[in-house]
């Protein structure tokens, strides 16, 4: 098949969270399965300098955006003969320090930036020589592209428009803007109705994607069910129930070329299921990095996360404050909400010999935490899929997760799986629930044989992208 993907984040070119990982790896895996794949994404600051082989495509955009017309260039990178990345080069929109925000504040022109991106996507879907059969859009920043394609197919001579697959990576981010933003679309006002973009008097980019796609997917089966309920539907559960016949949950995979413990430049040494001694070396290196006592016997818990309400950071801080008197250590890498950053810094000041916190973004350290920890904590209030727990499993690190979304679909607790267990789950999003789970982990740590069983099950778990690709192929054919 000829498939065109579009996303505001594509690893290794850009990433703020799992979206970048997922789209970058999906493109690679689809190409490896024999499809011809293009991925459209913005040319953010620094990308041009990093890439060898970037070529300028003889193409100039001239896109109407409200009362203006906006030009941009198109650059391309041929990763292989089946995978091409198309970068939209528009410095005033994308040559910035951040992707969506800077110093904790969203860019005030995000509507304009991502509606422009969406229009470029629709334009390329129509005119690229690739002539995609499938246009696969990811999350709100490209949601409007689905509407533009529908409109163009109705009004221009566009026979055989690509079928649109829209993937929801996170329903919490919808791209909601004031109603007058609709003028940037240059579409008849008839499109601004409760069945497409209109959302409580405003315009909603994610809604447009869900409403105008031919098939809708999200990143785990359980989350696909959850988002049709009022509790998890973030105001769109009505629409999602309406679209339930085309809604599928397809679990994300892991790019094991990137996330592996045997050939990984970020790790102090290699290790694997057959050679766990190396994991102890990684643990010492991590303790040293954070200035904690180097003690192979102290169980070390970790987290790498966006500091957002979704991730249950308040539960994490509350629970740690209750359990840190035990023999244990905790390390965290994350950034986001300023209040959480401050509270975490206070926690590490209070327990200086037990807690290490690094506020910021650090790809190498993310690998080192996954490798050096004994347990990885994800107390999410909701979690569409979650990738860190999958990385933890492959790194012999036991995940402690709340029983929600993709966390529930991927981690096996002793209650569900008996000797197949590879992690610890708790139900209620409360401090008490997490405290209990951490106590279970401390007990498990003292039962080395049992712990080794959990680790071995984790090492053996297989979340390769090939399985997810099969799911997407079905959705595309459908
Ligand atoms: P989400 O997409 O909701 O943030 P996921 O678990 O799907 O959650 O993916 C998070 C990804 O982002 C992982 O690859 C994780 O390692 C990475 N990540 C999150 N925060 C940081 C950080 N501060 N530094 C480096 N990597 C991070
Ligand atoms: C989102 C979700 C996360 C998911 C990721 C990739 O950011 O929060 O759960 O793993 O997208 O699909």
PDB file of N, CA and C and ligand atoms in Angstrom, residues 17-22 139 167-170 173 219 252 306 310-311 382-387, ligand 2:
ATOM      1  N   UNK A  17       6.995  13.334  23.814  1.00  0.00           N
ATOM      2  CA  UNK A  17       6.487  12.180  24.564  1.00  0.00           C
ATOM      3  C   UNK A  17       6.329  11.003  23.627  1.00  0.00           C
ATOM      4  N   UNK A  18       5.390  10.118  23.971  1.00  0.00           N
ATOM      5  CA  UNK A  18       5.244   8.873  23.222  1.00  0.00           C
ATOM      6  C   UNK A  18       4.757   9.037  21.790  1.00  0.00           C
ATOM      7  N   UNK A  19       4.078  10.153  21.480  1.00  0.00           N
ATOM      8  CA  UNK A  19       3.594  10.366  20.110  1.00  0.00           C
ATOM      9  C   UNK A  19       4.741  10.265  19.104  1.00  0.00           C
ATOM     10  N   UNK A  20       5.838  10.952  19.414  1.00  0.00           N
ATOM     11  CA  UNK A  20       7.002  10.927  18.516  1.00  0.00           C
ATOM     12  C   UNK A  20       7.540   9.520  18.346  1.00  0.00           C
ATOM     13  N   UNK A  21       7.691   8.806  19.460  1.00  0.00           N
ATOM     14  CA  UNK A  21       8.172   7.417  19.409  1.00  0.00           C
ATOM     15  C   UNK A  21       7.257   6.570  18.525  1.00  0.00           C
ATOM     16  N   UNK A  22       5.951   6.706  18.759  1.00  0.00           N
ATOM     17  CA  UNK A  22       4.994   5.819  18.100  1.00  0.00           C
ATOM     18  C   UNK A  22       4.973   6.068  16.587  1.00  0.00           C
ATOM     19  N   UNK A 139      -3.383  12.620  16.100  1.00  0.00           N
ATOM     20  CA  UNK A 139      -3.670  13.631  17.126  1.00  0.00           C
ATOM     21  C   UNK A 139      -4.093  14.998  16.570  1.00  0.00           C
ATOM     22  N   UNK A 167      -5.682   8.499  14.263  1.00  0.00           N
ATOM     23  CA  UNK A 167      -5.323   7.845  15.522  1.00  0.00           C
ATOM     24  C   UNK A 167      -5.311   8.846  16.675  1.00  0.00           C
ATOM     25  N   UNK A 168      -6.042   8.481  17.724  1.00  0.00           N
ATOM     26  CA  UNK A 168      -6.063   9.289  18.953  1.00  0.00           C
ATOM     27  C   UNK A 168      -4.970   8.751  19.871  1.00  0.00           C
ATOM     28  N   UNK A 169      -3.944   9.555  20.113  1.00  0.00           N
ATOM     29  CA  UNK A 169      -2.910   9.149  21.071  1.00  0.00           C
ATOM     30  C   UNK A 169      -3.244   9.648  22.472  1.00  0.00           C
ATOM     31  N   UNK A 170      -4.035  10.706  22.525  1.00  0.00           N
ATOM     32  CA  UNK A 170      -4.382  11.235  23.838  1.00  0.00           C
ATOM     33  C   UNK A 170      -5.573  12.168  23.712  1.00  0.00           C
ATOM     34  N   UNK A 173      -5.744  16.170  24.888  1.00  0.00           N
ATOM     35  CA  UNK A 173      -5.277  17.336  24.126  1.00  0.00           C
ATOM     36  C   UNK A 173      -6.099  17.419  22.852  1.00  0.00           C
ATOM     37  N   UNK A 219      -4.692   3.835  20.873  1.00  0.00           N
ATOM     38  CA  UNK A 219      -3.465   3.069  21.019  1.00  0.00           C
ATOM     39  C   UNK A 219      -3.498   1.902  22.011  1.00  0.00           C
ATOM     40  N   UNK A 252       0.284   0.055  20.751  1.00  0.00           N
ATOM     41  CA  UNK A 252       1.582   0.490  20.228  1.00  0.00           C
ATOM     42  C   UNK A 252       2.614  -0.614  20.364  1.00  0.00           C
ATOM     43  N   UNK A 306       6.375  13.085  31.523  1.00  0.00           N
ATOM     44  CA  UNK A 306       5.892  14.451  31.454  1.00  0.00           C
ATOM     45  C   UNK A 306       5.227  14.732  32.802  1.00  0.00           C
ATOM     46  N   UNK A 310      -2.334  14.013  34.118  1.00  0.00           N
ATOM     47  CA  UNK A 310      -2.590  12.652  33.618  1.00  0.00           C
ATOM     48  C   UNK A 310      -1.743  11.613  34.335  1.00  0.00           C
ATOM     49  N   UNK A 311      -0.482  11.981  34.636  1.00  0.00           N
ATOM     50  CA  UNK A 311       0.495  10.998  35.085  1.00  0.00           C
ATOM     51  C   UNK A 311       0.435  10.698  36.584  1.00  0.00           C
ATOM     52  N   UNK A 382      -5.155   8.305  33.712  1.00  0.00           N
ATOM     53  CA  UNK A 382      -5.556   7.585  32.501  1.00  0.00           C
ATOM     54  C   UNK A 382      -4.301   7.434  31.659  1.00  0.00           C
ATOM     55  N   UNK A 383      -4.280   6.434  30.804  1.00  0.00           N
ATOM     56  CA  UNK A 383      -3.080   6.218  29.973  1.00  0.00           C
ATOM     57  C   UNK A 383      -3.491   5.527  28.673  1.00  0.00           C
ATOM     58  N   UNK A 384      -3.502   6.283  27.565  1.00  0.00           N
ATOM     59  CA  UNK A 384      -3.925   5.694  26.287  1.00  0.00           C
ATOM     60  C   UNK A 384      -3.163   4.404  25.952  1.00  0.00           C
ATOM     61  N   UNK A 385      -1.855   4.450  26.006  1.00  0.00           N
ATOM     62  CA  UNK A 385      -1.084   3.212  25.873  1.00  0.00           C
ATOM     63  C   UNK A 385      -0.004   3.190  26.942  1.00  0.00           C
ATOM     64  N   UNK A 386       0.910   4.163  26.861  1.00  0.00           N
ATOM     65  CA  UNK A 386       2.071   4.147  27.742  1.00  0.00           C
ATOM     66  C   UNK A 386       3.152   3.342  27.064  1.00  0.00           C
ATOM     67  N   UNK A 387       4.322   3.912  26.976  1.00  0.00           N
ATOM     68  CA  UNK A 387       5.444   3.186  26.374  1.00  0.00           C
ATOM     69  C   UNK A 387       6.479   2.824  27.425  1.00  0.00           C
TER      70      UNK A 387
HETATM   71  C1  LIG B   2       0.190   9.702  24.247  1.00  0.00           C
HETATM   72  C2  LIG B   2      -0.287   8.923  25.456  1.00  0.00           C
HETATM   73  C3  LIG B   2       0.523   7.678  25.725  1.00  0.00           C
HETATM   74  C4  LIG B   2       0.841   6.921  24.448  1.00  0.00           C
HETATM   75  C5  LIG B   2       1.497   7.851  23.455  1.00  0.00           C
HETATM   76  C6  LIG B   2       1.858   7.159  22.148  1.00  0.00           C
HETATM   77  O1  LIG B   2       1.078  10.694  24.512  1.00  0.00           O
HETATM   78  O2  LIG B   2      -0.339   9.733  26.609  1.00  0.00           O
HETATM   79  O3  LIG B   2      -0.189   6.843  26.616  1.00  0.00           O
HETATM   80  O4  LIG B   2       1.689   5.834  24.726  1.00  0.00           O
HETATM   81  O5  LIG B   2       0.643   8.905  23.153  1.00  0.00           O
HETATM   82  O6  LIG B   2       0.743   6.595  21.518  1.00  0.00           O
END
